Coordinates of C-alpha atoms in Angstrom, one line a residue:
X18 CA -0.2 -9.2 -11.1
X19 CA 1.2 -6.9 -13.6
X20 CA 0.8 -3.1 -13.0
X21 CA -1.3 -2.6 -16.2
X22 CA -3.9 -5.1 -14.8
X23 CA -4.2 -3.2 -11.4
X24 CA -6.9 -0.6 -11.2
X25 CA -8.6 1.6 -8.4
X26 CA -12.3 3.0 -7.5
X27 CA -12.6 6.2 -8.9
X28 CA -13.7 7.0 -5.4
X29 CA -9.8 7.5 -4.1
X30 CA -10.5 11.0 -6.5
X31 CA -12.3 12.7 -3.7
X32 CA -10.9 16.1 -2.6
X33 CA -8.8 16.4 -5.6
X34 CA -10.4 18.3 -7.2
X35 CA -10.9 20.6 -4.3
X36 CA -7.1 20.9 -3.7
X37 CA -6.2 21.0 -7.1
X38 CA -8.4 24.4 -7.0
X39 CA -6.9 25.6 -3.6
X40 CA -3.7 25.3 -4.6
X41 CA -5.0 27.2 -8.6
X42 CA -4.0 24.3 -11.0
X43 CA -6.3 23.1 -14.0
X44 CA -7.8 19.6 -12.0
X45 CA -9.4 18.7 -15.4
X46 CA -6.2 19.3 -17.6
X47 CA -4.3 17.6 -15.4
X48 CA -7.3 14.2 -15.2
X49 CA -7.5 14.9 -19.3
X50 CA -2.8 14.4 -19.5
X51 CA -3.2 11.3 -17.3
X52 CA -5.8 9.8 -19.5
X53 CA -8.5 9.7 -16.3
X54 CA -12.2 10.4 -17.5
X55 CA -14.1 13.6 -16.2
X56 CA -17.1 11.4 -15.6
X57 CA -14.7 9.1 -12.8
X58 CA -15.4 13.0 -10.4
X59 CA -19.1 11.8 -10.6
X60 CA -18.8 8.0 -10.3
X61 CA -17.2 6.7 -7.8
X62 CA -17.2 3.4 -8.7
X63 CA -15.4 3.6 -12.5
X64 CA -12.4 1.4 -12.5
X65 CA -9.4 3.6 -12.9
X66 CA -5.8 2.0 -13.5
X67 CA -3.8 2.8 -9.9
X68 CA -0.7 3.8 -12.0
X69 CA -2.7 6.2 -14.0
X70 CA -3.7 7.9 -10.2
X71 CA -0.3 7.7 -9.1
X72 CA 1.5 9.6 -11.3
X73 CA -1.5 12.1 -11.6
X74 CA -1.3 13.0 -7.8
X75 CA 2.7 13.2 -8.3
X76 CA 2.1 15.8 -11.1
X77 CA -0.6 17.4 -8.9
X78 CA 2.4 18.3 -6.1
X79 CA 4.9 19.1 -8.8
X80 CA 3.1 21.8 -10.3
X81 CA 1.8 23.2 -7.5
X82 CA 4.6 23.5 -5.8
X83 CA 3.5 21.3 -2.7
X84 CA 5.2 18.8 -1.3
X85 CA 1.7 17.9 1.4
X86 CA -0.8 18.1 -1.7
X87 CA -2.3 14.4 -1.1
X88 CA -2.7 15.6 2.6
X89 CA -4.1 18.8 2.0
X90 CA -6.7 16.4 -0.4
X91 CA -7.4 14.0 2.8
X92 CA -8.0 16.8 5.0
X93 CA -11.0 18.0 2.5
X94 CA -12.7 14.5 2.4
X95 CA -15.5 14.8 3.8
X96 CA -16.4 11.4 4.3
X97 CA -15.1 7.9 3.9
X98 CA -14.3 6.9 0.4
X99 CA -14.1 3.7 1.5
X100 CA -18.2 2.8 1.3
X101 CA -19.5 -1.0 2.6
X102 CA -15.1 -1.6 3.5
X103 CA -16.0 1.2 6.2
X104 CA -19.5 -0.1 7.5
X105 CA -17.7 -3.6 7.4
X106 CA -15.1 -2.1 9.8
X107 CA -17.2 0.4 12.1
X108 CA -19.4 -2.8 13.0
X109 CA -16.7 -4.8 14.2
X110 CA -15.9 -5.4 17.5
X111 CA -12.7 -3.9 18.7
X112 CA -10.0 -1.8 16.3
X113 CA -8.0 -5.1 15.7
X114 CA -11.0 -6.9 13.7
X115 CA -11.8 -3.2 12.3
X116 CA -7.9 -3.0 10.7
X117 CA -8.2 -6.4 9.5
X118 CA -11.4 -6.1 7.7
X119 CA -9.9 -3.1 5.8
X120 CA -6.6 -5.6 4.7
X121 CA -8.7 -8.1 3.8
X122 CA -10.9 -5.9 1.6
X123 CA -8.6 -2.9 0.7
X124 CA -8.1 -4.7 -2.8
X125 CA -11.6 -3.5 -3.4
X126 CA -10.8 -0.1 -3.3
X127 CA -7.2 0.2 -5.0
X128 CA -5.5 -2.8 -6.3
X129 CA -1.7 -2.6 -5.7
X130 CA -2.0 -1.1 -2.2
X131 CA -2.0 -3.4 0.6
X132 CA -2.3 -2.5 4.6
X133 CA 0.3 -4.7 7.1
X134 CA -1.2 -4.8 11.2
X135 CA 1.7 -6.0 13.0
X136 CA 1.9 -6.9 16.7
X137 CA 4.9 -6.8 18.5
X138 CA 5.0 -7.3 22.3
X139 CA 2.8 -3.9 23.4
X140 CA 3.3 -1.9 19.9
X141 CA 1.2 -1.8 17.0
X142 CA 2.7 -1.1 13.3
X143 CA 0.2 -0.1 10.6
X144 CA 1.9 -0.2 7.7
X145 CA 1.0 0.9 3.9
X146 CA 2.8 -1.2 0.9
X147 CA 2.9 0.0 -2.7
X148 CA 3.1 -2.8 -5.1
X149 CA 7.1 -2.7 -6.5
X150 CA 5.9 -2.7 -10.0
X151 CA 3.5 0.2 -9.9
X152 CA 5.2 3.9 -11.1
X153 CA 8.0 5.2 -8.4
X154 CA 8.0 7.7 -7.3
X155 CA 4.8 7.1 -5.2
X156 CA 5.1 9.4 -2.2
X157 CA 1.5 11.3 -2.9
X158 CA -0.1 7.7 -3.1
X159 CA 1.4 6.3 0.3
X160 CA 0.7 10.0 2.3
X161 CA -3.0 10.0 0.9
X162 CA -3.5 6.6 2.2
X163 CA -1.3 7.3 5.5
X164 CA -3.8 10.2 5.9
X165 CA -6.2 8.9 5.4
X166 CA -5.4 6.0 7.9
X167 CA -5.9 8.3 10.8
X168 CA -8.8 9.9 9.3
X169 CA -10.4 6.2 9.2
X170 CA -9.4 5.3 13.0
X171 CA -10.3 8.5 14.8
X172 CA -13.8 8.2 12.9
X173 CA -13.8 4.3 14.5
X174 CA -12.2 6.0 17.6
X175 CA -12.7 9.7 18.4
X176 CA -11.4 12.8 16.8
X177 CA -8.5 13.3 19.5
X178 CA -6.4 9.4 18.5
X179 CA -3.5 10.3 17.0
X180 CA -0.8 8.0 16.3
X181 CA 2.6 7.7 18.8
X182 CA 4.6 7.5 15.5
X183 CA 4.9 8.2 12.1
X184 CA 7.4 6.8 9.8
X185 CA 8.4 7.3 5.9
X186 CA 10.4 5.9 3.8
X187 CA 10.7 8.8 1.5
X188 CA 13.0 12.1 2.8
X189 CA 11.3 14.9 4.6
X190 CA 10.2 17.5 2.3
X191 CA 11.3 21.1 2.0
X192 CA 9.6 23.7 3.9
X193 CA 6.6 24.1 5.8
X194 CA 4.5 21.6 5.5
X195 CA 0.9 20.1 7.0
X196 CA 2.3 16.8 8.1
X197 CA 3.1 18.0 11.7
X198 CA -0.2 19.5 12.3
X199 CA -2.2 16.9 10.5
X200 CA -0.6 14.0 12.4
X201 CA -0.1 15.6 15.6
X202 CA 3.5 15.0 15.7
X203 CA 6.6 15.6 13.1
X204 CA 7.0 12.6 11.0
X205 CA 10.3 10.6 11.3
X206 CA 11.9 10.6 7.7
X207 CA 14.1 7.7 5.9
X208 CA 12.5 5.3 7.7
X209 CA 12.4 1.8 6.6
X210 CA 8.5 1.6 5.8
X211 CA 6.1 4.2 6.0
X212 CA 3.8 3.2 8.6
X213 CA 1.5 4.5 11.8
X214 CA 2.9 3.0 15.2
X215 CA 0.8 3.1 18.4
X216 CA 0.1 1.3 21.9
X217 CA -1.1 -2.5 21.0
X218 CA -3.7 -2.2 23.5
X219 CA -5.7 -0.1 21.6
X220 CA -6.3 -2.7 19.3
X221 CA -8.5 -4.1 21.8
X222 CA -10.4 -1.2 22.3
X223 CA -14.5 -1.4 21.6
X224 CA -16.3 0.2 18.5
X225 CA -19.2 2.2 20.0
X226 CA -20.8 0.9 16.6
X227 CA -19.8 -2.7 16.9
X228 CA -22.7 -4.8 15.3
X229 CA -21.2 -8.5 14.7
X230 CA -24.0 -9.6 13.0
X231 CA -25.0 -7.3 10.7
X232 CA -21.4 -6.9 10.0
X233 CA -21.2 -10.5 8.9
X234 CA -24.1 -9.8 6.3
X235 CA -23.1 -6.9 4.9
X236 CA -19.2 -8.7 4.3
X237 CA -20.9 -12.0 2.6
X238 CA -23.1 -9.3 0.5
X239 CA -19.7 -7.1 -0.6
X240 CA -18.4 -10.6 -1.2
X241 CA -21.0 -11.5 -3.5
X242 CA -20.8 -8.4 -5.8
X243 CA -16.8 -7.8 -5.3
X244 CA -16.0 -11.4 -6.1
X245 CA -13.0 -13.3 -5.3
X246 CA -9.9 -11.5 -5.8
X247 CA -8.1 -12.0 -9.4
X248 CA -4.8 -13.3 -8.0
X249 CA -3.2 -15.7 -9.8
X250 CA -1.1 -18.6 -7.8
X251 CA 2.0 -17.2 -9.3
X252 CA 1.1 -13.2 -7.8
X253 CA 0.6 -14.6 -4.2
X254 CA 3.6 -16.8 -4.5
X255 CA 5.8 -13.2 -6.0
X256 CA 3.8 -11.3 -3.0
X257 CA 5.4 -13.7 -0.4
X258 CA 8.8 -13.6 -1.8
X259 CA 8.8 -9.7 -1.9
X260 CA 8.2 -9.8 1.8
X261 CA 10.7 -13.1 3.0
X262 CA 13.2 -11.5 0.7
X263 CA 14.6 -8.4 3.1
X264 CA 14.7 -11.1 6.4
X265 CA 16.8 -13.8 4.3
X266 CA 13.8 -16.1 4.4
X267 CA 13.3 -16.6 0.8
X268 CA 12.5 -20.1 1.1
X269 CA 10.2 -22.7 -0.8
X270 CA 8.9 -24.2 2.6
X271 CA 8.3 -20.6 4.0
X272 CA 6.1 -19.3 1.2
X273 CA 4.6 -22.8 1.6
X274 CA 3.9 -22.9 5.0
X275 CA 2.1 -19.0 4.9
X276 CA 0.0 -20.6 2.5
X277 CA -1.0 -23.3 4.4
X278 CA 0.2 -25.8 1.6
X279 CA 3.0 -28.3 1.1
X280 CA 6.2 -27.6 -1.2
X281 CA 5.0 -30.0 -3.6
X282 CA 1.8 -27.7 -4.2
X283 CA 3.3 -24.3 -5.2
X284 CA 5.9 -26.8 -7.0
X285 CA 3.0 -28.2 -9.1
X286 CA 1.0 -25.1 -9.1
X287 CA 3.4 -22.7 -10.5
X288 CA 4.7 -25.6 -13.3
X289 CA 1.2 -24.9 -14.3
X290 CA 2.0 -21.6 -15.2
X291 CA 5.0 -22.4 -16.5
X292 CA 7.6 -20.9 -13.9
X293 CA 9.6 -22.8 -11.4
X294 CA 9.8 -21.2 -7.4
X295 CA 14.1 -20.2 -8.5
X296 CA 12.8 -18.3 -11.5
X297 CA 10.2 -16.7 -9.8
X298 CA 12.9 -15.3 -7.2
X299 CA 15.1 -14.5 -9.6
X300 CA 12.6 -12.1 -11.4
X301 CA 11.5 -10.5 -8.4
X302 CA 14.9 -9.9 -7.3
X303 CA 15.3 -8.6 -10.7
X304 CA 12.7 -6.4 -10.7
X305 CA 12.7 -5.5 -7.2
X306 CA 17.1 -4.5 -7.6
X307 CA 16.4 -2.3 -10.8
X308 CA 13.2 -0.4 -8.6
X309 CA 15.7 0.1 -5.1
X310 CA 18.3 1.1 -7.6
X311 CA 16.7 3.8 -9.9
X312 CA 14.1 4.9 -6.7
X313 CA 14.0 8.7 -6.6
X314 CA 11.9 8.8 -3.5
X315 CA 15.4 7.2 -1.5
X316 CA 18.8 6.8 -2.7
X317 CA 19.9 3.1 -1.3
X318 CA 23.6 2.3 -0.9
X319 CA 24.7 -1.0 -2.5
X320 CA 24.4 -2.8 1.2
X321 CA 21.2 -1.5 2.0
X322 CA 20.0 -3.3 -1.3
X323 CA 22.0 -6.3 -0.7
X324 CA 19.8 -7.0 2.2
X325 CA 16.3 -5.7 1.2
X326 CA 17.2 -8.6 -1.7
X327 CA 17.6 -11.2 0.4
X328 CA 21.7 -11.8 0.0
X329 CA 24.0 -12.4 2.7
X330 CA 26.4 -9.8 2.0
X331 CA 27.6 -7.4 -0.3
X332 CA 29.9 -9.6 -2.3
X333 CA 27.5 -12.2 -2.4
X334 CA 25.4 -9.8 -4.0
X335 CA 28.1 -8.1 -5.9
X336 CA 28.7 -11.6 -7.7
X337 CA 24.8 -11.6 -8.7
X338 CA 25.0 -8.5 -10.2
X339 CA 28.0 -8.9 -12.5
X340 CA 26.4 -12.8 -13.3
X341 CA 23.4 -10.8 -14.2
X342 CA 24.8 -8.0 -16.4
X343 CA 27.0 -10.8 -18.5
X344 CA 23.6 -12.9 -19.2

């Protein structure tokens, strides 16, 4: 999906307007610049494009001068902005069904940011995704949801979990800053994702407000007033390739088999939108080379790129890029 058709609850708004004032900049010149209504601060549910929010919390830190403003802004929530997504996830069972209630349902609450749980032997990754087509840079947006992350489990958890890691993507900002004392531990920069990493087995741990059935009422009620999500065939088949690409696994039968359909299906299913699978690549990569290129959140050299597109090596991808600049 295009990042002009992507939009957010007004509800990710809370505490701004708090740290805008702790930190003395204008909260409603800078809502009025990035075209975001004053009435969005009173209604939480007004659909706000997630661009729109992204480049308004990048001017926030800009002008003030702070590099931790979106963290500063999850420290002053007060409560979960999440609404029925965090009743659905405190009456789970354990953490694991908790997590993977909120990536099921975080499209609710910003379209364009996703959540990724992944299990690997005894270690847990819980990683945050910004769509490649929304505004770069994005840092503000990925440390508001990081923060808020841990604000969400130690609520499920207890107020002393704390993650064992914490990665970025972007570089580490300059001078003191919250991030050490908000997540207990110094942040490793440069990273490859940006992500929370701690023990697997606490996946497994009990909710103390685990209710399995009302939980399942209250998620077929958000269903019914949420609706199905407007994804077209073509934007889950683009979401899978974005994600095969950096492994080399760019594949027809892959993207088929993750969703649980033959190749002759997203053949037939995309010719109905008028794109074949190769085009489809080829516009991601497109997009996705010009984005890793031009990012000013992390300067990428030309074999880091190679790989996060999906090519072999460098003069395989070298080749691609002079083929493309002569079409």
């Amino acid at each position: 999906m295009s990042a002009d058709k992507l939009y957010a609850r007004s509800a990710v708004l809370d505490g701004f307007v708090t740290t805008a004032n702790k930190f003395e900049i204008d909260p409603i010149e800078l809502l009025n610049t990035h075209h975001i209504p004053i009435s969005s601060l009173r209604s939480p549910n007004k659909k706000i494009p997630t661009s729109f929010l992204i480049r308004l919390l990048e001017e926030a830190a800009e002008k003030s001068g702070t590099p931790d403003f979106a963290l500063h802004m999850a420290q002053a929530r007060d409560a979960s902005t999440l609404g029925t997504i965090e009743v659905i996830m405190r009456e789970q069972i354990n953490l694991r069904e908790a997590l993977r209630s909120l990536a099921t349902y975080l499209w609710a609450q910003g379209e364009g940011v996703s959540v990724g749980i992944d299990e690997v032997e005894n270690t847990c990754t819980l990683s945050v995704r910004i769509a490649a087509d929304l505004p770069s840079p994005n840092i503000q947006t990925l440390e508001l949801c990081m923060g808020s992350l841990v604000r969400i489990i130690t609520r499920l958890l207890g107020k002393t979990w704390r993650p064992d890691m914490v990665v970025f993507e972007h570089p580490k900002p300059d001078g003191q800053t919250l991030h050490s004392r908000y997540f207990g531990q110094a942040p490793v920069y440069g990273f490859e994702e940006n992500a929370l990493v701690f023990n697997g087995d606490e996946l497994d741990l009990p909710l103390p407000t685990a209710n399995p059935d009302s939980a399942k009422q209250v998620e077929a009620h958000f269903s019914s007033i949420i609706g199905p999500r407007a994804e077209t065939f073509r934007d889950t088949v683009s979401s899978h390739i974005q994600s095969l690409m950096p492994q080399g696994a760019c594949r027809i039968n892959h993207v088929a088999e993750l969703m649980g359909v033959t190749r002759r299906t997203v053949h037939r299913r995309l010719a109905e939108e008028n794109i074949t699978f190769s085009q489809l690549v080829q516009q991601n990569r497109v997009m996705l080379a010009d984005i890793y290129a031009n990012s000013a959140a992390k300067k990428r050299s030309k074999t880091e790129i190679a790989q996060l597109l999906g090519f072999a090596n460098l003069s395989s991808f070298s080749r691609w890029t002079k083929s493309r600049n002569q079409g």
